Amino acid sequence: MSAPADHVLITRFNLPSRGAESRIRAKDGWLQTRLGLFESYCLPSVRRQSNQNFHWIIYFDPQSPSWLRERIAELNQNAVFTPIFRAEVSSAELLQDLRAVTGARHNELLTTNLDNDDGLASDFVERLQEGGYGGTRTAIYLVNGLIRCGSGLYLRTDRANAFCSVREDWAGARTCWSDWHNLLGRSMSVNEMAGDPAWLQVVHDSNVSNRIRGRRVSPDPYRDAFGGLLDGVSDLSALEELRDLAVGRPHRFVKEAGRSLLKKIALNVLGKEGLDQLKSGWALRLVHRR
């Protein structure tokens, strides 16, 4: 059992930002769509956590429309999360908010990134907090998860996924937002935790990054952990499983390998800002197509 830490989930809801997501965010209906996903997946999954010993900060744009503010207040009547309205969040401001919300009661800080359109298995927090800590700043990944696309469900292993956490001492803390989720290992130790699927990504039209990856599976083995998040997911017949094994999965693997190689080359050549600009171009193309 690990020593106790101040644990905070951190979510950007519509925090103003540069890059691909900001272009999609400008499209009419983006907020309504994201709010629907938040209510269907993210919020209920946090409420179902077997271990409730954590805090949750959600950042909102100060220019958020009144209807969104009112709905957020309705959803938060039981104070499940702490809404904070900022135009931007610097590292110093983030640490200030973390201290204000937690009271910094323990020596260690554990921060976890949670996107507003994703969900968690009911034991995500419990497993994460029991993961151990060696006294050195460590990025923690629960590597196995699920991807939902419509009525299809896919089992995925992602060793540097977006549900990243960082455990560290409060002194000199950097948090899970100190770098891209897949680059945290450049500046700290990494702990990859295996086990049952711990998270759920939802593939939908307004998401630039998420894609169908992994192996097609039936939902039944995972319903206890994910509850209503899997409502509407179809069972997988033997024929569908064979078709996915023979055709679907190899096709996805080749496409993903190509994307990963191009992204790695772009990151090495263009750097993080250049890659962000490249993503923004793709985001604009998506907006113009719809």
PDB file of C-alpha atoms in Angstrom:
ATOM      1  CA  MET A   1       0.000   0.000   0.000  1.00  0.00           C
ATOM      2  CA  SER A   2       1.386   3.396  -1.010  1.00  0.00           C
ATOM      3  CA  ALA A   3       1.634   6.329   1.370  1.00  0.00           C
ATOM      4  CA  PRO A   4      -1.317   8.699   0.931  1.00  0.00           C
ATOM      5  CA  ALA A   5      -1.070  11.433  -1.671  1.00  0.00           C
ATOM      6  CA  ASP A   6      -3.220  14.386  -2.639  1.00  0.00           C
ATOM      7  CA  HIS A   7      -4.869  13.060  -5.803  1.00  0.00           C
ATOM      8  CA  VAL A   8      -6.478  15.368  -8.359  1.00  0.00           C
ATOM      9  CA  LEU A   9      -8.103  14.613 -11.697  1.00  0.00           C
ATOM     10  CA  ILE A  10      -7.589  17.531 -14.104  1.00  0.00           C
ATOM     11  CA  THR A  11      -9.891  18.186 -17.060  1.00  0.00           C
ATOM     12  CA  ARG A  12      -9.876  20.828 -19.764  1.00  0.00           C
ATOM     13  CA  PHE A  13     -13.486  21.383 -20.757  1.00  0.00           C
ATOM     14  CA  ASN A  14     -13.365  24.360 -23.111  1.00  0.00           C
ATOM     15  CA  LEU A  15     -10.195  25.999 -21.881  1.00  0.00           C
ATOM     16  CA  PRO A  16      -8.953  28.358 -24.620  1.00  0.00           C
ATOM     17  CA  SER A  17      -5.968  26.808 -26.354  1.00  0.00           C
ATOM     18  CA  ARG A  18      -3.971  26.868 -29.535  1.00  0.00           C
ATOM     19  CA  GLY A  19      -3.760  24.008 -31.973  1.00  0.00           C
ATOM     20  CA  ALA A  20      -6.062  21.443 -33.514  1.00  0.00           C
ATOM     21  CA  GLU A  21      -8.685  21.245 -30.781  1.00  0.00           C
ATOM     22  CA  SER A  22      -9.191  25.024 -30.794  1.00  0.00           C
ATOM     23  CA  ARG A  23     -10.150  24.906 -34.478  1.00  0.00           C
ATOM     24  CA  ILE A  24     -12.730  22.208 -33.890  1.00  0.00           C
ATOM     25  CA  ARG A  25     -14.007  24.098 -30.857  1.00  0.00           C
ATOM     26  CA  ALA A  26     -14.953  27.042 -33.052  1.00  0.00           C
ATOM     27  CA  LYS A  27     -17.485  24.924 -34.946  1.00  0.00           C
ATOM     28  CA  ASP A  28     -21.180  25.479 -34.137  1.00  0.00           C
ATOM     29  CA  GLY A  29     -22.496  22.887 -31.735  1.00  0.00           C
ATOM     30  CA  TRP A  30     -19.106  21.841 -30.372  1.00  0.00           C
ATOM     31  CA  LEU A  31     -20.035  22.729 -26.796  1.00  0.00           C
ATOM     32  CA  GLN A  32     -23.396  20.957 -26.995  1.00  0.00           C
ATOM     33  CA  THR A  33     -21.732  17.822 -28.343  1.00  0.00           C
ATOM     34  CA  ARG A  34     -18.989  17.844 -25.714  1.00  0.00           C
ATOM     35  CA  LEU A  35     -21.447  18.478 -22.916  1.00  0.00           C
ATOM     36  CA  GLY A  36     -23.489  15.481 -24.068  1.00  0.00           C
ATOM     37  CA  LEU A  37     -20.390  13.269 -24.079  1.00  0.00           C
ATOM     38  CA  PHE A  38     -19.352  14.613 -20.689  1.00  0.00           C
ATOM     39  CA  GLU A  39     -22.748  13.755 -19.211  1.00  0.00           C
ATOM     40  CA  SER A  40     -22.853  10.312 -20.859  1.00  0.00           C
ATOM     41  CA  TYR A  41     -19.310   9.092 -20.199  1.00  0.00           C
ATOM     42  CA  CYS A  42     -16.950  11.268 -18.186  1.00  0.00           C
ATOM     43  CA  LEU A  43     -19.104  12.451 -15.284  1.00  0.00           C
ATOM     44  CA  PRO A  44     -20.870   9.145 -14.496  1.00  0.00           C
ATOM     45  CA  SER A  45     -17.577   7.246 -14.611  1.00  0.00           C
ATOM     46  CA  VAL A  46     -16.031   9.563 -12.020  1.00  0.00           C
ATOM     47  CA  ARG A  47     -19.115   9.277  -9.825  1.00  0.00           C
ATOM     48  CA  ARG A  48     -18.811   5.449  -9.936  1.00  0.00           C
ATOM     49  CA  GLN A  49     -15.232   5.302  -8.637  1.00  0.00           C
ATOM     50  CA  SER A  50     -14.823   2.676  -5.917  1.00  0.00           C
ATOM     51  CA  ASN A  51     -12.293   4.956  -4.201  1.00  0.00           C
ATOM     52  CA  GLN A  52     -13.628   8.492  -3.773  1.00  0.00           C
ATOM     53  CA  ASN A  53     -10.508   9.832  -2.053  1.00  0.00           C
ATOM     54  CA  PHE A  54      -9.613  12.341  -4.764  1.00  0.00           C
ATOM     55  CA  HIS A  55     -10.458  15.803  -6.071  1.00  0.00           C
ATOM     56  CA  TRP A  56     -11.475  16.864  -9.573  1.00  0.00           C
ATOM     57  CA  ILE A  57     -10.701  20.225 -11.166  1.00  0.00           C
ATOM     58  CA  ILE A  58     -12.414  21.148 -14.435  1.00  0.00           C
ATOM     59  CA  TYR A  59     -11.220  24.234 -16.306  1.00  0.00           C
ATOM     60  CA  PHE A  60     -13.698  26.333 -18.273  1.00  0.00           C
ATOM     61  CA  ASP A  61     -13.385  29.332 -20.549  1.00  0.00           C
ATOM     62  CA  PRO A  62     -14.402  32.551 -18.711  1.00  0.00           C
ATOM     63  CA  GLN A  63     -16.352  33.423 -21.875  1.00  0.00           C
ATOM     64  CA  SER A  64     -18.497  30.277 -21.594  1.00  0.00           C
ATOM     65  CA  PRO A  65     -22.157  30.954 -22.486  1.00  0.00           C
ATOM     66  CA  SER A  66     -24.672  31.293 -19.683  1.00  0.00           C
ATOM     67  CA  TRP A  67     -26.502  28.096 -20.665  1.00  0.00           C
ATOM     68  CA  LEU A  68     -23.302  26.084 -20.143  1.00  0.00           C
ATOM     69  CA  ARG A  69     -22.605  27.703 -16.777  1.00  0.00           C
ATOM     70  CA  GLU A  70     -26.153  26.936 -15.658  1.00  0.00           C
ATOM     71  CA  ARG A  71     -25.975  23.321 -16.791  1.00  0.00           C
ATOM     72  CA  ILE A  72     -22.601  22.788 -15.123  1.00  0.00           C
ATOM     73  CA  ALA A  73     -24.028  24.149 -11.861  1.00  0.00           C
ATOM     74  CA  GLU A  74     -26.946  21.703 -12.132  1.00  0.00           C
ATOM     75  CA  LEU A  75     -24.618  18.761 -12.752  1.00  0.00           C
ATOM     76  CA  ASN A  76     -22.407  19.743  -9.823  1.00  0.00           C
ATOM     77  CA  GLN A  77     -25.023  20.055  -7.097  1.00  0.00           C
ATOM     78  CA  ASN A  78     -23.223  17.352  -5.116  1.00  0.00           C
ATOM     79  CA  ALA A  79     -19.845  19.071  -5.588  1.00  0.00           C
ATOM     80  CA  VAL A  80     -18.360  16.227  -7.603  1.00  0.00           C
ATOM     81  CA  PHE A  81     -15.840  18.614  -9.161  1.00  0.00           C
ATOM     82  CA  THR A  82     -14.407  22.095  -8.697  1.00  0.00           C
ATOM     83  CA  PRO A  83     -15.112  24.333 -11.711  1.00  0.00           C
ATOM     84  CA  ILE A  84     -12.447  26.961 -12.351  1.00  0.00           C
ATOM     85  CA  PHE A  85     -12.775  29.610 -15.044  1.00  0.00           C
ATOM     86  CA  ARG A  86      -9.473  30.745 -16.558  1.00  0.00           C
ATOM     87  CA  ALA A  87      -8.430  32.103 -19.936  1.00  0.00           C
ATOM     88  CA  GLU A  88      -5.240  30.061 -19.608  1.00  0.00           C
ATOM     89  CA  VAL A  89      -3.511  27.967 -16.981  1.00  0.00           C
ATOM     90  CA  SER A  90       0.187  28.473 -16.359  1.00  0.00           C
ATOM     91  CA  SER A  91       2.222  25.955 -14.391  1.00  0.00           C
ATOM     92  CA  ALA A  92       2.227  28.283 -11.392  1.00  0.00           C
ATOM     93  CA  GLU A  93      -1.539  28.819 -11.592  1.00  0.00           C
ATOM     94  CA  LEU A  94      -2.160  25.089 -11.869  1.00  0.00           C
ATOM     95  CA  LEU A  95      -0.112  24.391  -8.742  1.00  0.00           C
ATOM     96  CA  GLN A  96      -1.891  27.230  -6.970  1.00  0.00           C
ATOM     97  CA  ASP A  97      -5.264  25.701  -7.854  1.00  0.00           C
ATOM     98  CA  LEU A  98      -4.128  22.230  -6.809  1.00  0.00           C
ATOM     99  CA  ARG A  99      -3.020  23.505  -3.404  1.00  0.00           C
ATOM    100  CA  ALA A 100      -6.236  25.450  -2.906  1.00  0.00           C
ATOM    101  CA  VAL A 101      -8.433  22.458  -3.733  1.00  0.00           C
ATOM    102  CA  THR A 102      -6.509  19.794  -1.802  1.00  0.00           C
ATOM    103  CA  GLY A 103      -5.048  21.796   1.046  1.00  0.00           C
ATOM    104  CA  ALA A 104      -1.753  19.999   0.306  1.00  0.00           C
ATOM    105  CA  ARG A 105      -2.360  17.738   3.309  1.00  0.00           C
ATOM    106  CA  HIS A 106       0.175  15.092   2.275  1.00  0.00           C
ATOM    107  CA  ASN A 107       3.798  15.141   1.183  1.00  0.00           C
ATOM    108  CA  GLU A 108       3.009  13.755  -2.262  1.00  0.00           C
ATOM    109  CA  LEU A 109       0.885  14.939  -5.177  1.00  0.00           C
ATOM    110  CA  LEU A 110      -0.789  12.666  -7.730  1.00  0.00           C
ATOM    111  CA  THR A 111      -2.303  14.317 -10.804  1.00  0.00           C
ATOM    112  CA  THR A 112      -4.271  12.573 -13.553  1.00  0.00           C
ATOM    113  CA  ASN A 113      -5.348  13.929 -16.919  1.00  0.00           C
ATOM    114  CA  LEU A 114      -8.954  13.185 -17.875  1.00  0.00           C
ATOM    115  CA  ASP A 115     -10.441  14.418 -21.149  1.00  0.00           C
ATOM    116  CA  ASN A 116     -14.051  15.574 -20.994  1.00  0.00           C
ATOM    117  CA  ASP A 117     -15.260  13.014 -23.558  1.00  0.00           C
ATOM    118  CA  ASP A 118     -13.594   9.942 -22.031  1.00  0.00           C
ATOM    119  CA  GLY A 119     -14.521   7.571 -19.200  1.00  0.00           C
ATOM    120  CA  LEU A 120     -12.881   5.538 -16.455  1.00  0.00           C
ATOM    121  CA  ALA A 121     -13.338   2.014 -15.160  1.00  0.00           C
ATOM    122  CA  SER A 122     -14.871   2.033 -11.687  1.00  0.00           C
ATOM    123  CA  ASP A 123     -11.578   0.945 -10.083  1.00  0.00           C
ATOM    124  CA  PHE A 124      -9.307   3.350 -11.985  1.00  0.00           C
ATOM    125  CA  VAL A 125      -8.541   5.593  -9.001  1.00  0.00           C
ATOM    126  CA  GLU A 126      -8.181   2.635  -6.639  1.00  0.00           C
ATOM    127  CA  ARG A 127      -5.654   0.870  -8.861  1.00  0.00           C
ATOM    128  CA  LEU A 128      -3.737   4.055  -9.535  1.00  0.00           C
ATOM    129  CA  GLN A 129      -3.371   4.987  -5.882  1.00  0.00           C
ATOM    130  CA  GLU A 130      -2.221   1.467  -5.002  1.00  0.00           C
ATOM    131  CA  GLY A 131       0.403   1.489  -7.737  1.00  0.00           C
ATOM    132  CA  GLY A 132       3.345   2.260  -5.486  1.00  0.00           C
ATOM    133  CA  TYR A 133       5.802   5.144  -5.412  1.00  0.00           C
ATOM    134  CA  GLY A 134       9.570   4.917  -5.167  1.00  0.00           C
ATOM    135  CA  GLY A 135      10.169   8.493  -4.054  1.00  0.00           C
ATOM    136  CA  THR A 136      11.139   9.709  -7.536  1.00  0.00           C
ATOM    137  CA  ARG A 137       8.837  11.691  -9.824  1.00  0.00           C
ATOM    138  CA  THR A 138       7.073   9.063 -11.923  1.00  0.00           C
ATOM    139  CA  ALA A 139       4.662   9.072 -14.847  1.00  0.00           C
ATOM    140  CA  ILE A 140       2.075   6.328 -14.398  1.00  0.00           C
ATOM    141  CA  TYR A 141       0.065   4.709 -17.171  1.00  0.00           C
ATOM    142  CA  LEU A 142      -2.657   2.106 -16.787  1.00  0.00           C
ATOM    143  CA  VAL A 143      -1.855   0.729 -20.206  1.00  0.00           C
ATOM    144  CA  ASN A 144      -4.978  -1.286 -21.073  1.00  0.00           C
ATOM    145  CA  GLY A 145      -8.267   0.302 -22.061  1.00  0.00           C
ATOM    146  CA  LEU A 146     -11.253   0.231 -24.383  1.00  0.00           C
ATOM    147  CA  ILE A 147     -12.165   2.269 -27.436  1.00  0.00           C
ATOM    148  CA  ARG A 148     -15.807   2.713 -28.350  1.00  0.00           C
ATOM    149  CA  CYS A 149     -16.959   3.688 -31.827  1.00  0.00           C
ATOM    150  CA  GLY A 150     -20.737   3.599 -32.142  1.00  0.00           C
ATOM    151  CA  SER A 151     -21.836   0.079 -31.259  1.00  0.00           C
ATOM    152  CA  GLY A 152     -18.334  -1.378 -31.659  1.00  0.00           C
ATOM    153  CA  LEU A 153     -15.870  -1.949 -28.820  1.00  0.00           C
ATOM    154  CA  TYR A 154     -12.119  -2.495 -29.098  1.00  0.00           C
ATOM    155  CA  LEU A 155      -9.526  -3.650 -26.571  1.00  0.00           C
ATOM    156  CA  ARG A 156      -6.406  -1.506 -26.760  1.00  0.00           C
ATOM    157  CA  THR A 157      -2.985  -1.443 -25.131  1.00  0.00           C
ATOM    158  CA  ASP A 158      -1.443   2.034 -25.152  1.00  0.00           C
ATOM    159  CA  ARG A 159       1.741   2.391 -23.133  1.00  0.00           C
ATOM    160  CA  ALA A 160       1.659   6.211 -23.179  1.00  0.00           C
ATOM    161  CA  ASN A 161      -2.054   6.978 -23.241  1.00  0.00           C
ATOM    162  CA  ALA A 162      -3.862  10.246 -22.522  1.00  0.00           C
ATOM    163  CA  PHE A 163      -5.027   9.014 -19.087  1.00  0.00           C
ATOM    164  CA  CYS A 164      -1.557   9.794 -17.796  1.00  0.00           C
ATOM    165  CA  SER A 165      -0.736  10.439 -14.159  1.00  0.00           C
ATOM    166  CA  VAL A 166       2.302  11.852 -12.392  1.00  0.00           C
ATOM    167  CA  ARG A 167       3.161  11.055  -8.781  1.00  0.00           C
ATOM    168  CA  GLU A 168       5.771  13.246  -7.126  1.00  0.00           C
ATOM    169  CA  ASP A 169       6.640  15.237  -4.040  1.00  0.00           C
ATOM    170  CA  TRP A 170       4.837  18.542  -3.644  1.00  0.00           C
ATOM    171  CA  ALA A 171       8.215  20.274  -3.528  1.00  0.00           C
ATOM    172  CA  GLY A 172       9.066  21.151  -7.123  1.00  0.00           C
ATOM    173  CA  ALA A 173       5.938  19.454  -8.504  1.00  0.00           C
ATOM    174  CA  ARG A 174       5.408  19.561 -12.291  1.00  0.00           C
ATOM    175  CA  THR A 175       2.111  17.599 -12.685  1.00  0.00           C
ATOM    176  CA  CYS A 176       0.797  15.454 -15.533  1.00  0.00           C
ATOM    177  CA  TRP A 177       0.394  18.581 -17.675  1.00  0.00           C
ATOM    178  CA  SER A 178       4.130  19.305 -17.742  1.00  0.00           C
ATOM    179  CA  ASP A 179       4.450  17.732 -21.203  1.00  0.00           C
ATOM    180  CA  TRP A 180       2.443  15.859 -23.820  1.00  0.00           C
ATOM    181  CA  HIS A 181       1.099  12.641 -22.346  1.00  0.00           C
ATOM    182  CA  ASN A 182       3.303  10.516 -24.621  1.00  0.00           C
ATOM    183  CA  LEU A 183       6.458  12.512 -23.835  1.00  0.00           C
ATOM    184  CA  LEU A 184       6.439  12.480 -20.037  1.00  0.00           C
ATOM    185  CA  GLY A 185       8.982   9.663 -20.042  1.00  0.00           C
ATOM    186  CA  ARG A 186      11.586  12.033 -21.440  1.00  0.00           C
ATOM    187  CA  SER A 187      11.862  13.866 -18.122  1.00  0.00           C
ATOM    188  CA  MET A 188      10.869  11.316 -15.458  1.00  0.00           C
ATOM    189  CA  SER A 189      10.613   7.651 -14.585  1.00  0.00           C
ATOM    190  CA  VAL A 190       7.703   5.654 -16.011  1.00  0.00           C
ATOM    191  CA  ASN A 191       5.525   3.010 -14.372  1.00  0.00           C
ATOM    192  CA  GLU A 192       3.395   0.985 -16.799  1.00  0.00           C
ATOM    193  CA  MET A 193       0.603  -0.845 -14.996  1.00  0.00           C
ATOM    194  CA  ALA A 194      -1.085  -3.786 -16.715  1.00  0.00           C
ATOM    195  CA  GLY A 195      -4.385  -5.441 -15.775  1.00  0.00           C
ATOM    196  CA  ASP A 196      -8.005  -5.159 -16.877  1.00  0.00           C
ATOM    197  CA  PRO A 197      -9.086  -2.225 -19.070  1.00  0.00           C
ATOM    198  CA  ALA A 198      -8.943   0.936 -16.960  1.00  0.00           C
ATOM    199  CA  TRP A 199     -10.279   3.577 -19.336  1.00  0.00           C
ATOM    200  CA  LEU A 200     -12.636   4.199 -22.233  1.00  0.00           C
ATOM    201  CA  GLN A 201     -12.034   6.468 -25.217  1.00  0.00           C
ATOM    202  CA  VAL A 202     -14.977   7.423 -27.401  1.00  0.00           C
ATOM    203  CA  VAL A 203     -14.429   7.966 -31.122  1.00  0.00           C
ATOM    204  CA  HIS A 204     -16.717  10.714 -32.410  1.00  0.00           C
ATOM    205  CA  ASP A 205     -16.826  13.403 -35.091  1.00  0.00           C
ATOM    206  CA  SER A 206     -15.478  16.281 -32.987  1.00  0.00           C
ATOM    207  CA  ASN A 207     -12.357  14.454 -31.797  1.00  0.00           C
ATOM    208  CA  VAL A 208      -9.187  15.021 -33.805  1.00  0.00           C
ATOM    209  CA  SER A 209      -6.928  12.412 -32.205  1.00  0.00           C
ATOM    210  CA  ASN A 210      -8.973   9.343 -31.264  1.00  0.00           C
ATOM    211  CA  ARG A 211      -9.247   6.542 -33.802  1.00  0.00           C
ATOM    212  CA  ILE A 212     -10.356   2.927 -33.845  1.00  0.00           C
ATOM    213  CA  ARG A 213      -7.423   0.836 -32.672  1.00  0.00           C
ATOM    214  CA  GLY A 214      -6.996  -2.543 -31.037  1.00  0.00           C
ATOM    215  CA  ARG A 215      -8.981  -5.774 -31.164  1.00  0.00           C
ATOM    216  CA  ARG A 216     -12.764  -5.961 -31.515  1.00  0.00           C
ATOM    217  CA  VAL A 217     -14.349  -7.457 -28.384  1.00  0.00           C
ATOM    218  CA  SER A 218     -17.750  -8.169 -26.829  1.00  0.00           C
ATOM    219  CA  PRO A 219     -18.820  -5.818 -24.020  1.00  0.00           C
ATOM    220  CA  ASP A 220     -20.031  -8.404 -21.474  1.00  0.00           C
ATOM    221  CA  PRO A 221     -16.687  -9.000 -19.667  1.00  0.00           C
ATOM    222  CA  TYR A 222     -16.364  -5.262 -19.050  1.00  0.00           C
ATOM    223  CA  ARG A 223     -19.879  -4.186 -18.060  1.00  0.00           C
ATOM    224  CA  ASP A 224     -19.257  -4.375 -14.312  1.00  0.00           C
ATOM    225  CA  ALA A 225     -16.301  -2.005 -14.559  1.00  0.00           C
ATOM    226  CA  PHE A 226     -17.851   0.448 -17.019  1.00  0.00           C
ATOM    227  CA  GLY A 227     -21.579   0.210 -16.306  1.00  0.00           C
ATOM    228  CA  GLY A 228     -23.774   2.372 -18.519  1.00  0.00           C
ATOM    229  CA  LEU A 229     -20.796   3.597 -20.535  1.00  0.00           C
ATOM    230  CA  LEU A 230     -21.187   0.437 -22.622  1.00  0.00           C
ATOM    231  CA  ASP A 231     -24.945   0.745 -23.180  1.00  0.00           C
ATOM    232  CA  GLY A 232     -25.698   0.234 -26.868  1.00  0.00           C
ATOM    233  CA  VAL A 233     -22.506  -1.709 -27.595  1.00  0.00           C
ATOM    234  CA  SER A 234     -23.259  -4.798 -29.680  1.00  0.00           C
ATOM    235  CA  ASP A 235     -22.256  -8.342 -28.831  1.00  0.00           C
ATOM    236  CA  LEU A 236     -19.630  -9.790 -31.139  1.00  0.00           C
ATOM    237  CA  SER A 237     -20.541 -12.868 -33.155  1.00  0.00           C
ATOM    238  CA  ALA A 238     -17.990 -15.535 -34.026  1.00  0.00           C
ATOM    239  CA  LEU A 239     -18.122 -14.469 -37.679  1.00  0.00           C
ATOM    240  CA  GLU A 240     -17.561 -10.800 -36.811  1.00  0.00           C
ATOM    241  CA  GLU A 241     -14.663 -11.736 -34.554  1.00  0.00           C
ATOM    242  CA  LEU A 242     -13.073 -13.799 -37.332  1.00  0.00           C
ATOM    243  CA  ARG A 243     -13.572 -10.998 -39.859  1.00  0.00           C
ATOM    244  CA  ASP A 244     -11.978  -8.476 -37.519  1.00  0.00           C
ATOM    245  CA  LEU A 245      -9.042 -10.802 -36.846  1.00  0.00           C
ATOM    246  CA  ALA A 246      -8.455 -11.512 -40.540  1.00  0.00           C
ATOM    247  CA  VAL A 247      -9.193  -8.106 -42.083  1.00  0.00           C
ATOM    248  CA  GLY A 248     -10.063  -5.315 -39.664  1.00  0.00           C
ATOM    249  CA  ARG A 249      -7.237  -5.607 -37.183  1.00  0.00           C
ATOM    250  CA  PRO A 250      -4.406  -5.977 -39.753  1.00  0.00           C
ATOM    251  CA  HIS A 251      -5.807  -2.996 -41.680  1.00  0.00           C
ATOM    252  CA  ARG A 252      -5.913  -0.831 -38.538  1.00  0.00           C
ATOM    253  CA  PHE A 253      -2.416  -1.953 -37.558  1.00  0.00           C
ATOM    254  CA  VAL A 254      -0.911  -0.920 -40.895  1.00  0.00           C
ATOM    255  CA  LYS A 255      -2.682   2.456 -40.871  1.00  0.00           C
ATOM    256  CA  GLU A 256      -1.659   3.167 -37.286  1.00  0.00           C
ATOM    257  CA  ALA A 257       1.952   2.146 -37.915  1.00  0.00           C
ATOM    258  CA  GLY A 258       2.075   4.573 -40.827  1.00  0.00           C
ATOM    259  CA  ARG A 259       0.544   7.391 -38.786  1.00  0.00           C
ATOM    260  CA  SER A 260       2.906   6.765 -35.874  1.00  0.00           C
ATOM    261  CA  LEU A 261       5.948   6.839 -38.143  1.00  0.00           C
ATOM    262  CA  LEU A 262       4.851  10.080 -39.820  1.00  0.00           C
ATOM    263  CA  LYS A 263       4.083  11.670 -36.447  1.00  0.00           C
ATOM    264  CA  LYS A 264       7.491  10.672 -35.083  1.00  0.00           C
ATOM    265  CA  ILE A 265       9.233  12.123 -38.141  1.00  0.00           C
ATOM    266  CA  ALA A 266       7.180  15.326 -37.928  1.00  0.00           C
ATOM    267  CA  LEU A 267       7.962  15.708 -34.223  1.00  0.00           C
ATOM    268  CA  ASN A 268      11.691  15.238 -34.801  1.00  0.00           C
ATOM    269  CA  VAL A 269      11.755  17.626 -37.769  1.00  0.00           C
ATOM    270  CA  LEU A 270       9.163  20.246 -36.834  1.00  0.00           C
ATOM    271  CA  GLY A 271       9.165  20.059 -33.052  1.00  0.00           C
ATOM    272  CA  LYS A 272       6.073  20.221 -30.856  1.00  0.00           C
ATOM    273  CA  GLU A 273       4.874  23.599 -32.154  1.00  0.00           C
ATOM    274  CA  GLY A 274       5.291  22.537 -35.757  1.00  0.00           C
ATOM    275  CA  LEU A 275       3.395  19.316 -35.162  1.00  0.00           C
ATOM    276  CA  ASP A 276       0.609  21.305 -33.487  1.00  0.00           C
ATOM    277  CA  GLN A 277       0.365  23.511 -36.572  1.00  0.00           C
ATOM    278  CA  LEU A 278       0.205  20.427 -38.773  1.00  0.00           C
ATOM    279  CA  LYS A 279      -2.646  19.055 -36.657  1.00  0.00           C
ATOM    280  CA  SER A 280      -4.407  22.408 -36.909  1.00  0.00           C
ATOM    281  CA  GLY A 281      -4.354  22.114 -40.682  1.00  0.00           C
ATOM    282  CA  TRP A 282      -6.028  18.712 -40.482  1.00  0.00           C
ATOM    283  CA  ALA A 283      -8.566  20.099 -38.025  1.00  0.00           C
ATOM    284  CA  LEU A 284      -9.501  22.879 -40.432  1.00  0.00           C
ATOM    285  CA  ARG A 285      -9.995  20.344 -43.202  1.00  0.00           C
ATOM    286  CA  LEU A 286     -12.353  18.380 -40.963  1.00  0.00           C
ATOM    287  CA  VAL A 287     -14.338  21.511 -40.144  1.00  0.00           C
ATOM    288  CA  HIS A 288     -14.692  22.496 -43.796  1.00  0.00           C
ATOM    289  CA  ARG A 289     -15.881  19.001 -44.754  1.00  0.00           C
ATOM    290  CA  ARG A 290     -18.824  19.103 -42.332  1.00  0.00           C
TER     291      ARG A 290
END
